[in-house]
């Protein structure tokens, strides 16, 4: 982005897990495009390949005043979402120590183009948050259909409007990041949390590439876990479905009981034996289901007051140049 020289420096957070084939290109492309005085925070989410060695090597050739590179090492693999939050925690701390006010999150597999950071910086100028929405994406048909259903479901049912097709790639003011860090919970879903905090947000349509090298590190299992976590953490859909099913079955069985009573009292047919038993069991189970749903509603309004474990563990932090 040509305007870059006029733009302010920012702090860029990038989580990495087994990115030995992408890390050098990522750092190089970011270095080329970013304003001097910016910082890059790489979160090593338990890499066991050459990622960290290659990163150290790249960082050694970059002057610190052009791009300061910091490595945050987690004690093991905690997963993409938690690694993002760990990076944000360090970024917010760095923002307070410097005069930088904008913090960006980007994937290191080059699906998000580092050159687009300039577009996000330009967009955030009069706003609190600028987030990329995928103008186009080069991913498999299955993935696109899955992502489409997931985002539509979230947009329809989420308690906060999670914008469709908005992923991780974004730029936030430090004050917004502070609020996010204060409100993160067990179901970490970064785009959901970012939408939830509110403030003045603007979307920026940007093209998204395919992963440069290697397979998705999150994978299908990870995506499903994320989708379930997001639907439970940011929407009432599971509760609504529960209510719908139990109310439906209660209505049906009540109708059956009523019909049987009328038939018997009217002297038409007396329903007895197994059919009677089935209807009564069905009826009692529906009543139970309704009470269970009410209980679920009550529990969902009072999330666990004890957060016993941290979401991630930072083993160490070091400056690489
Ligand atoms: N990642 C991570 N921890 C993980 C999985 C992934 O830090 O357990 C990083 C990964 O290196 C990449 C980003 O998170 O920089 C997005 O991961 P991936 O490309 O696998 O996700 P996808 O694009 O498939 O959703
Ligand atoms: Mg990716």
XYZ file of N, CA, C and O and ligand atoms in Angstrom, residues 14-19 22 26 43-47 51 74 77-84 106-112 134 137 139 143 168 208-209 211 213-220 223 226, ligand 1:
217
model
N 0.898 -11.837 15.492
C 0.708 -12.995 14.613
C 1.006 -14.285 15.377
O 2.125 -14.502 15.823
N -0.027 -15.146 15.547
C 0.213 -16.432 16.212
C 0.802 -17.411 15.201
O 0.426 -17.391 14.028
N 1.732 -18.243 15.630
C 2.280 -19.242 14.715
C 2.326 -20.628 15.332
O 2.622 -20.801 16.503
N 1.980 -21.595 14.506
C 2.121 -22.999 14.897
C 2.599 -23.759 13.664
O 1.884 -23.816 12.669
N 3.790 -24.288 13.736
C 4.411 -25.041 12.634
C 4.339 -24.256 11.325
O 3.804 -24.739 10.344
N 4.907 -23.060 11.303
C 4.869 -22.238 10.092
C 6.252 -22.081 9.474
O 6.583 -21.041 8.919
N 6.367 -20.702 5.998
C 5.783 -19.388 5.708
C 6.440 -18.242 6.454
O 6.326 -17.085 6.046
N 6.596 -14.249 5.467
C 5.681 -13.398 6.223
C 6.421 -12.188 6.801
O 6.008 -11.051 6.622
N 3.576 -14.932 18.326
C 3.251 -15.826 19.435
C 3.563 -17.252 19.001
O 2.926 -17.786 18.087
N 4.570 -17.848 19.623
C 4.944 -19.233 19.320
C 4.012 -20.146 20.120
O 4.166 -20.334 21.313
N 3.038 -20.707 19.385
C 2.018 -21.525 20.041
C 2.479 -22.987 20.076
O 1.805 -23.864 19.545
N 3.640 -23.211 20.664
C 4.137 -24.590 20.807
C 4.735 -25.183 19.544
O 4.590 -26.379 19.303
N 5.410 -24.370 18.729
C 6.027 -24.897 17.497
C 7.114 -25.911 17.838
O 7.907 -25.696 18.759
N 10.257 -23.181 12.822
C 9.681 -21.828 12.769
C 10.493 -20.819 13.570
O 10.855 -19.756 13.059
N 4.555 -19.524 24.198
C 3.583 -20.156 25.097
C 4.178 -21.476 25.594
O 5.034 -22.071 24.936
N 1.101 -25.838 22.997
C 0.119 -25.419 22.011
C -1.241 -25.185 22.681
O -1.794 -26.088 23.306
N -1.727 -23.955 22.596
C -3.022 -23.630 23.198
C -4.097 -23.405 22.141
O -5.251 -23.198 22.469
N -3.723 -23.391 20.875
C -4.696 -23.170 19.802
C -4.724 -21.717 19.353
O -4.402 -20.805 20.112
N -5.107 -21.549 18.093
C -5.115 -20.243 17.425
C -5.744 -19.120 18.263
O -5.144 -18.083 18.490
N -6.978 -19.363 18.727
C -7.725 -18.289 19.396
C -7.039 -17.807 20.676
O -6.932 -16.609 20.934
N -6.569 -18.757 21.484
C -5.917 -18.387 22.736
C -4.573 -17.726 22.462
O -4.164 -16.811 23.189
N -3.884 -18.187 21.404
C -2.600 -17.580 21.047
C -2.812 -16.109 20.664
O -1.999 -15.238 21.002
N -3.935 -15.831 19.982
C -4.248 -14.438 19.617
C -4.396 -13.590 20.883
O -3.837 -12.497 20.993
N -3.104 -10.709 12.674
C -3.029 -11.269 11.318
C -2.542 -12.716 11.410
O -1.786 -13.059 12.319
N -2.996 -13.584 10.487
C -2.464 -14.948 10.431
C -1.101 -14.910 9.746
O -0.874 -14.087 8.870
N -0.221 -15.826 10.137
C 1.138 -15.823 9.580
C 1.282 -16.736 8.367
O 2.362 -16.875 7.819
N 0.183 -17.376 7.942
C 0.298 -18.304 6.807
C 0.091 -17.596 5.472
O -0.052 -18.243 4.436
N 0.047 -16.251 5.521
C -0.078 -15.400 4.336
C -1.436 -15.500 3.655
O -1.587 -15.104 2.511
N -2.432 -16.021 4.389
C -3.802 -15.961 3.848
C -4.277 -14.513 3.880
O -4.950 -14.049 2.983
N -3.920 -13.817 4.960
C -4.152 -12.374 5.021
C -2.881 -11.744 4.458
O -1.785 -12.159 4.810
N -13.928 -10.761 4.015
C -13.336 -11.385 2.838
C -14.094 -11.012 1.577
O -15.233 -11.411 1.401
N -12.182 -15.328 -1.441
C -11.306 -16.235 -0.716
C -11.023 -17.442 -1.574
O -11.879 -17.906 -2.325
N -10.496 -20.841 -1.051
C -10.508 -22.006 -0.182
C -11.413 -23.049 -0.798
O -12.146 -22.758 -1.736
N -15.146 -25.906 2.525
C -14.831 -24.944 3.567
C -15.710 -23.711 3.423
O -16.244 -23.184 4.388
N -10.083 -13.093 11.599
C -9.150 -12.570 12.584
C -8.550 -11.221 12.176
O -8.340 -10.345 13.022
N -8.690 -12.387 0.172
C -7.968 -13.299 1.045
C -7.383 -14.404 0.183
O -8.069 -14.959 -0.673
N -6.111 -14.704 0.398
C -5.461 -15.729 -0.405
C -5.655 -17.108 0.203
O -6.150 -17.240 1.318
N -3.793 -20.473 1.821
C -2.598 -20.629 2.658
C -1.392 -20.825 1.736
O -1.449 -21.610 0.807
N 1.753 -22.169 2.244
C 2.321 -23.521 2.303
C 1.631 -24.316 3.399
O 1.254 -23.750 4.414
N 1.579 -25.613 3.197
C 1.109 -26.497 4.268
C -0.409 -26.558 4.376
O -1.136 -25.890 3.643
N -0.846 -27.410 5.288
C -2.271 -27.605 5.544
C -2.725 -26.676 6.657
O -1.895 -26.209 7.433
N -4.038 -26.468 6.762
C -4.571 -25.681 7.869
C -4.087 -26.272 9.195
O -4.111 -27.481 9.391
N -3.594 -25.414 10.085
C -3.131 -25.897 11.389
C -4.313 -26.044 12.354
O -4.251 -26.772 13.328
N -5.372 -25.309 12.090
C -6.556 -25.402 12.938
C -7.314 -26.685 12.587
O -7.703 -27.454 13.459
N -7.481 -26.916 11.285
C -8.098 -28.155 10.818
C -9.607 -28.213 11.018
O -10.196 -27.355 11.683
N -10.219 -29.248 10.437
C -11.671 -29.372 10.476
C -12.179 -29.532 11.908
O -13.135 -28.877 12.323
N -12.095 -26.318 13.672
C -13.145 -25.403 13.204
C -14.493 -25.767 13.814
O -15.270 -24.895 14.210
N -14.573 -24.721 17.320
C -14.718 -23.260 17.363
C -16.166 -22.857 17.101
O -16.732 -22.003 17.794
N -2.165 -21.287 14.687
C -1.748 -21.244 16.027
N -2.066 -22.302 16.830
C -2.747 -23.393 16.393
C -3.192 -23.408 15.051
C -2.884 -22.341 14.229
O -1.138 -20.277 16.457
O -2.970 -24.305 17.173
C -1.820 -20.142 13.818
C -1.300 -20.550 12.447
O 0.099 -20.717 12.469
C -1.731 -19.378 11.585
C -3.050 -18.950 12.227
O -3.010 -19.440 13.569
O -0.820 -18.306 11.649
C -4.271 -19.501 11.507
O -4.174 -20.911 11.485
P -4.676 -21.764 10.232
O -4.132 -21.205 8.992
O -4.390 -23.193 10.548
O -6.234 -21.520 10.340
P -7.276 -21.508 9.118
O -6.784 -20.452 8.162
O -7.220 -22.874 8.526
O -8.561 -21.176 9.784
